Tab-separated table of C-alpha atoms in Angstrom:
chain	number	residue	atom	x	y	z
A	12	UNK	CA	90.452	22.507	-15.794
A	13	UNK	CA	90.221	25.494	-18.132
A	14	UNK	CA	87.696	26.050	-20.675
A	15	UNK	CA	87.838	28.407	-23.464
A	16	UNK	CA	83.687	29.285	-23.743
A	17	UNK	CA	82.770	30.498	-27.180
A	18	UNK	CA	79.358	32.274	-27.782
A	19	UNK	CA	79.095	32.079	-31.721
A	20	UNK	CA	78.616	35.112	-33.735
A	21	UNK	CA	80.010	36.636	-37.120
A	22	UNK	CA	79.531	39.929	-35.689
A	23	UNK	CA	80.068	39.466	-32.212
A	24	UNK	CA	81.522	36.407	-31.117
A	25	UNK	CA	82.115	35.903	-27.506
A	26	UNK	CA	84.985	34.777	-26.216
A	27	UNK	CA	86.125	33.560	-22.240
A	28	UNK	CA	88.344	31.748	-20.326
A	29	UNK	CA	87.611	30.159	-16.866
A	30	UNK	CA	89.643	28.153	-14.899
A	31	UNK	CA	89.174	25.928	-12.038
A	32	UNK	CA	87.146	22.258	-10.992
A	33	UNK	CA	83.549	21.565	-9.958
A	34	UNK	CA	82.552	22.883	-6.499
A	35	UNK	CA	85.865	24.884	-5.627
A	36	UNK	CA	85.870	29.254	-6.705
A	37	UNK	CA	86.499	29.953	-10.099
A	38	UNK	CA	88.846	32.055	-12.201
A	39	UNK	CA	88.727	33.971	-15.204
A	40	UNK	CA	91.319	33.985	-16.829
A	41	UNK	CA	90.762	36.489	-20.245
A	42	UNK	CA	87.126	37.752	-21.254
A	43	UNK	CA	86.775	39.572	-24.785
A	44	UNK	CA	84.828	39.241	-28.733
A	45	UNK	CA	86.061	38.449	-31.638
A	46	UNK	CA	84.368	41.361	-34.041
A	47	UNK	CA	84.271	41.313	-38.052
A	48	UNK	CA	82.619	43.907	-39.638
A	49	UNK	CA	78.647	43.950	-40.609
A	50	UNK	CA	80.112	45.048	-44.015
A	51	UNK	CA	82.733	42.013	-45.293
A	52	UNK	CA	82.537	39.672	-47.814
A	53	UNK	CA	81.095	36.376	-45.211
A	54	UNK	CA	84.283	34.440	-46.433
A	55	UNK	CA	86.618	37.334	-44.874
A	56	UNK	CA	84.704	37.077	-41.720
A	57	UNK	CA	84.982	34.117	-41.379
A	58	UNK	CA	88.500	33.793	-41.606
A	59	UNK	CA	88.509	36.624	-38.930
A	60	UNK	CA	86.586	34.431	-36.394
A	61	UNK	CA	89.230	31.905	-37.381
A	62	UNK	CA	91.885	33.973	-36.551
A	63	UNK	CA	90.508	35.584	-33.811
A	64	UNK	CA	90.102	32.352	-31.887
A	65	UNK	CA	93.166	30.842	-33.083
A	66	UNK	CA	95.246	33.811	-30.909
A	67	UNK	CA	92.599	33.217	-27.917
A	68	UNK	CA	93.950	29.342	-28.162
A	69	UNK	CA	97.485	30.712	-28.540
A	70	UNK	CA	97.403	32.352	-25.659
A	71	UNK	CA	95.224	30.429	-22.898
A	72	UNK	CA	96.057	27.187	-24.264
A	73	UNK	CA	92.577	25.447	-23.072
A	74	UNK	CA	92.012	22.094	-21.880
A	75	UNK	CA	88.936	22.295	-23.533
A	76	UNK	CA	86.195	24.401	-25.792
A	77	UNK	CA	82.751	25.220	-25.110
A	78	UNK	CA	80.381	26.478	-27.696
A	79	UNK	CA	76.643	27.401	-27.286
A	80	UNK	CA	74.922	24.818	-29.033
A	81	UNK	CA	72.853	26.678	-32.269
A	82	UNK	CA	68.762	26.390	-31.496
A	83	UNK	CA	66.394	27.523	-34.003
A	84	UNK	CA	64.871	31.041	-34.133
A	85	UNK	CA	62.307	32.994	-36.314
A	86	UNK	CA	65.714	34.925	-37.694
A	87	UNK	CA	66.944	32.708	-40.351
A	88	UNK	CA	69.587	35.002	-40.960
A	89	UNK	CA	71.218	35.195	-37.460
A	90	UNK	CA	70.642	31.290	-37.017
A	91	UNK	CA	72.951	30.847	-40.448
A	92	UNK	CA	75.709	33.317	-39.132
A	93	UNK	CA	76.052	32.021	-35.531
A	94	UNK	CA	75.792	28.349	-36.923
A	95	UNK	CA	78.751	29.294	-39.325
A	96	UNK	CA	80.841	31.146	-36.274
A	97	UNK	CA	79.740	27.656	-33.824
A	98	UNK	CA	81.553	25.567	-36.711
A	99	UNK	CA	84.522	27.568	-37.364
A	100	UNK	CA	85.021	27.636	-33.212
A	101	UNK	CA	84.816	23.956	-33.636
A	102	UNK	CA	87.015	23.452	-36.764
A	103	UNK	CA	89.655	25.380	-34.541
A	104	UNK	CA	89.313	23.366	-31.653
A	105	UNK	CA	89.212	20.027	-33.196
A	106	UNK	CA	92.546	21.126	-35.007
A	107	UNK	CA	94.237	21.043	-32.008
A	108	UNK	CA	92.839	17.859	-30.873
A	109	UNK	CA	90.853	19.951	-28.201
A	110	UNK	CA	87.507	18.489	-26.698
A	111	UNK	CA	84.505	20.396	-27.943
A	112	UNK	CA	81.157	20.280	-25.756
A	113	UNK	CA	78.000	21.940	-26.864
A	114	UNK	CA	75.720	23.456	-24.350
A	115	UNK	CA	72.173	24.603	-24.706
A	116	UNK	CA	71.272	28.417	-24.002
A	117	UNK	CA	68.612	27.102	-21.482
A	118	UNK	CA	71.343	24.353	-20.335
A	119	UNK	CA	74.027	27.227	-19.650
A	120	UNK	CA	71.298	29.434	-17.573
A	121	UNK	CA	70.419	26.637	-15.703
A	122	UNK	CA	73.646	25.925	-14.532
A	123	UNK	CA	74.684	29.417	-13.655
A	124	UNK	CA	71.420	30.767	-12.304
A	125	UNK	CA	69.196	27.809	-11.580
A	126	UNK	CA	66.736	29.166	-13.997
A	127	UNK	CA	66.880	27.817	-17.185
A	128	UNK	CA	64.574	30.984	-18.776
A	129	UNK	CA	67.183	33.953	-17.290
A	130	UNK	CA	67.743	36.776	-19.091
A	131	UNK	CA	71.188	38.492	-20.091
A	132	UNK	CA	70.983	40.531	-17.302
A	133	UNK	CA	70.474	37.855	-15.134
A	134	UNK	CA	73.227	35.614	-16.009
A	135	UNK	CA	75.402	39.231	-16.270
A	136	UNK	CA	75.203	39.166	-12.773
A	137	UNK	CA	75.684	35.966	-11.670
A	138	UNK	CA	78.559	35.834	-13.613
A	139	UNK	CA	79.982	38.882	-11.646
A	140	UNK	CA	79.316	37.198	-8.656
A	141	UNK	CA	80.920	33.458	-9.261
A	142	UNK	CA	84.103	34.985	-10.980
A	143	UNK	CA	84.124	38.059	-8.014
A	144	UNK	CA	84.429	40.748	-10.709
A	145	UNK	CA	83.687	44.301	-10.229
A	146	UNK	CA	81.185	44.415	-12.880
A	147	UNK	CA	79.447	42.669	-15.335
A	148	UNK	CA	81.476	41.924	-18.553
A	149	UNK	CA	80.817	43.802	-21.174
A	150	UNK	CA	78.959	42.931	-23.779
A	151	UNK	CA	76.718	39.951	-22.930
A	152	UNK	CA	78.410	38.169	-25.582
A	153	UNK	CA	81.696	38.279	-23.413
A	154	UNK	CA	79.323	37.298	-20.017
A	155	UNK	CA	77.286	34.898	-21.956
A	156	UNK	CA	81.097	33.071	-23.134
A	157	UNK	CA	82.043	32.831	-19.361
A	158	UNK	CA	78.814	31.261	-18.801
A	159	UNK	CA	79.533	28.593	-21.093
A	160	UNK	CA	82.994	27.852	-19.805
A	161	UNK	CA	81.820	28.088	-16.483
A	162	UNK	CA	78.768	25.540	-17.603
A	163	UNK	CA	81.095	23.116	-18.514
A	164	UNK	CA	83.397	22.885	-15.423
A	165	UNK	CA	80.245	22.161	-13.369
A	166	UNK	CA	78.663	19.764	-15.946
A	167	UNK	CA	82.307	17.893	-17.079
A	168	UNK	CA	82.410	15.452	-14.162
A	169	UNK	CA	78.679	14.241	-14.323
A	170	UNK	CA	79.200	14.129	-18.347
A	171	UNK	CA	82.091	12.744	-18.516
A	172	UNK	CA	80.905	9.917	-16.074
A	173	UNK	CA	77.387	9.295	-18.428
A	174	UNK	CA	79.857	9.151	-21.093
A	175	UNK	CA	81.974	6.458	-19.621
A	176	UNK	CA	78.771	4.802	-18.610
A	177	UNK	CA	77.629	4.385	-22.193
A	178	UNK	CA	81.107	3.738	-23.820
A	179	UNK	CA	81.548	0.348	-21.019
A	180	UNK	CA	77.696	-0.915	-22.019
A	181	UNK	CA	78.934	-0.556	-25.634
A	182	UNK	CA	81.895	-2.545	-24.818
A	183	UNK	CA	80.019	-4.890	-23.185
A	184	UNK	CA	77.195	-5.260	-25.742
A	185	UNK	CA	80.189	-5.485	-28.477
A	186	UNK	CA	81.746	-7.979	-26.729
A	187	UNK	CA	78.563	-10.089	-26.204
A	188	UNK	CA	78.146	-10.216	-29.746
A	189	UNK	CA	81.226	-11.443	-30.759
A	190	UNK	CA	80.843	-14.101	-28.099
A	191	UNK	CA	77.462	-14.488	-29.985
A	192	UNK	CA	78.885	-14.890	-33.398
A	193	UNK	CA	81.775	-17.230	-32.196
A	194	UNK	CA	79.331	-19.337	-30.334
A	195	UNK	CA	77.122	-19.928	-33.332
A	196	UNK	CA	80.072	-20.181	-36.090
A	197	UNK	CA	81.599	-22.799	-33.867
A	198	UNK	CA	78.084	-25.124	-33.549
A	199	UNK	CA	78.058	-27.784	-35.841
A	200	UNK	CA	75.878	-27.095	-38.700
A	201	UNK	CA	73.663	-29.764	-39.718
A	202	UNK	CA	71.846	-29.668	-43.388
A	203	UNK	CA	67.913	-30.065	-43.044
A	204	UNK	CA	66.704	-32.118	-45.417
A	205	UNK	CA	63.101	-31.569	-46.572
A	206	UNK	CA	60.741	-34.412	-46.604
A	207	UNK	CA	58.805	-35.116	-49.840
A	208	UNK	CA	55.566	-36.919	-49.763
């Protein structure tokens, strides 16, 4: 499996690509950010995201796309910009007809440090140490990317089973319906007649 991570952000917007399957070593495969300046019309940097994932597509051609799921902060600002950078990841993805999964920040530490509160320094290093780098990539938008994609590998089997879970009792509830509906269209219908006194 390889998973282009994406950690949203107009400025800095992580990019990484792992490669590999749930319990085996992993592999990166490209690590990087996609930068627009502080400066640009928002349209313009948006376009650069755009592009700037578009050629990370190109070139790793991903199975699928993981994005850091936009949470609330006090920084209305910074909330509007990554959510606007999360999208455009998205827009590219879904383009291509490539999966998109979200993933919490809390969801992503969890995974990759077994403590759901870690800091960036934190999930720097484990990083380092699950990929076998020589040193922590640099900056922790490019880490914190990796982390997603390596997030997703772990979680994809155990998702994509709860997924296939729900989809067959939504077959099964569809199909108990119809039998439902059938079932009462083919009873006989018989007109009550109210009884005056």
């Amino acid at each position: 499996m390889r998973v282009l991570g994406v950690d949203p952000g107009l400025t800095r917007c992580g990019v990484g690509v792992v490669e590999g399957v749930a319990g085996r070593p992993l592999t990166m495969r490209g690590v990087g950010v996609v930068r627009t300046p502080a400066d640009a019309e928002l349209g313009l940097r948006l376009v650069a995201v755009e592009q700037g994932i578009e050629q990370w597509l190109d070139e790793y051609a991903p199975e699928f796309v993981a994005v850091e799921r936009v949470f609330s902060q006090h920084n209305v600002r910074t909330v509007m910009g990554t959510a606007q950078a999360s999208a455009v990841a998205m827009l590219c993805a879904a383009r291509r007809g490539i999966p998109v999964a979200l993933h919490t920040p809390s969801e992503v530490k969890a995974a990759v440090t077994g403590n759901g509160r870690a800091d960036k320094a934190q999930v720097g290093a484990m990083v380092t140490r699950l990929l076998r780098l020589d040193a922590p990539p640099k900056p922790a938008d490019a880490a914190d990317a990796l982390a997603l994609a390596i997030c997703h590998i772990w979680r994809a089997p155990a998702q994509n089973r709860l997924q296939q879970a729900v989809a067959q009792n939504r077959l099964q509830q569809a199909t108990a319906l119809h039998a439902a509906k059938a079932a009462s269209q083919a009873a006989p219908h018989h007109a009550s007649k109210g009884r005056t006194a």
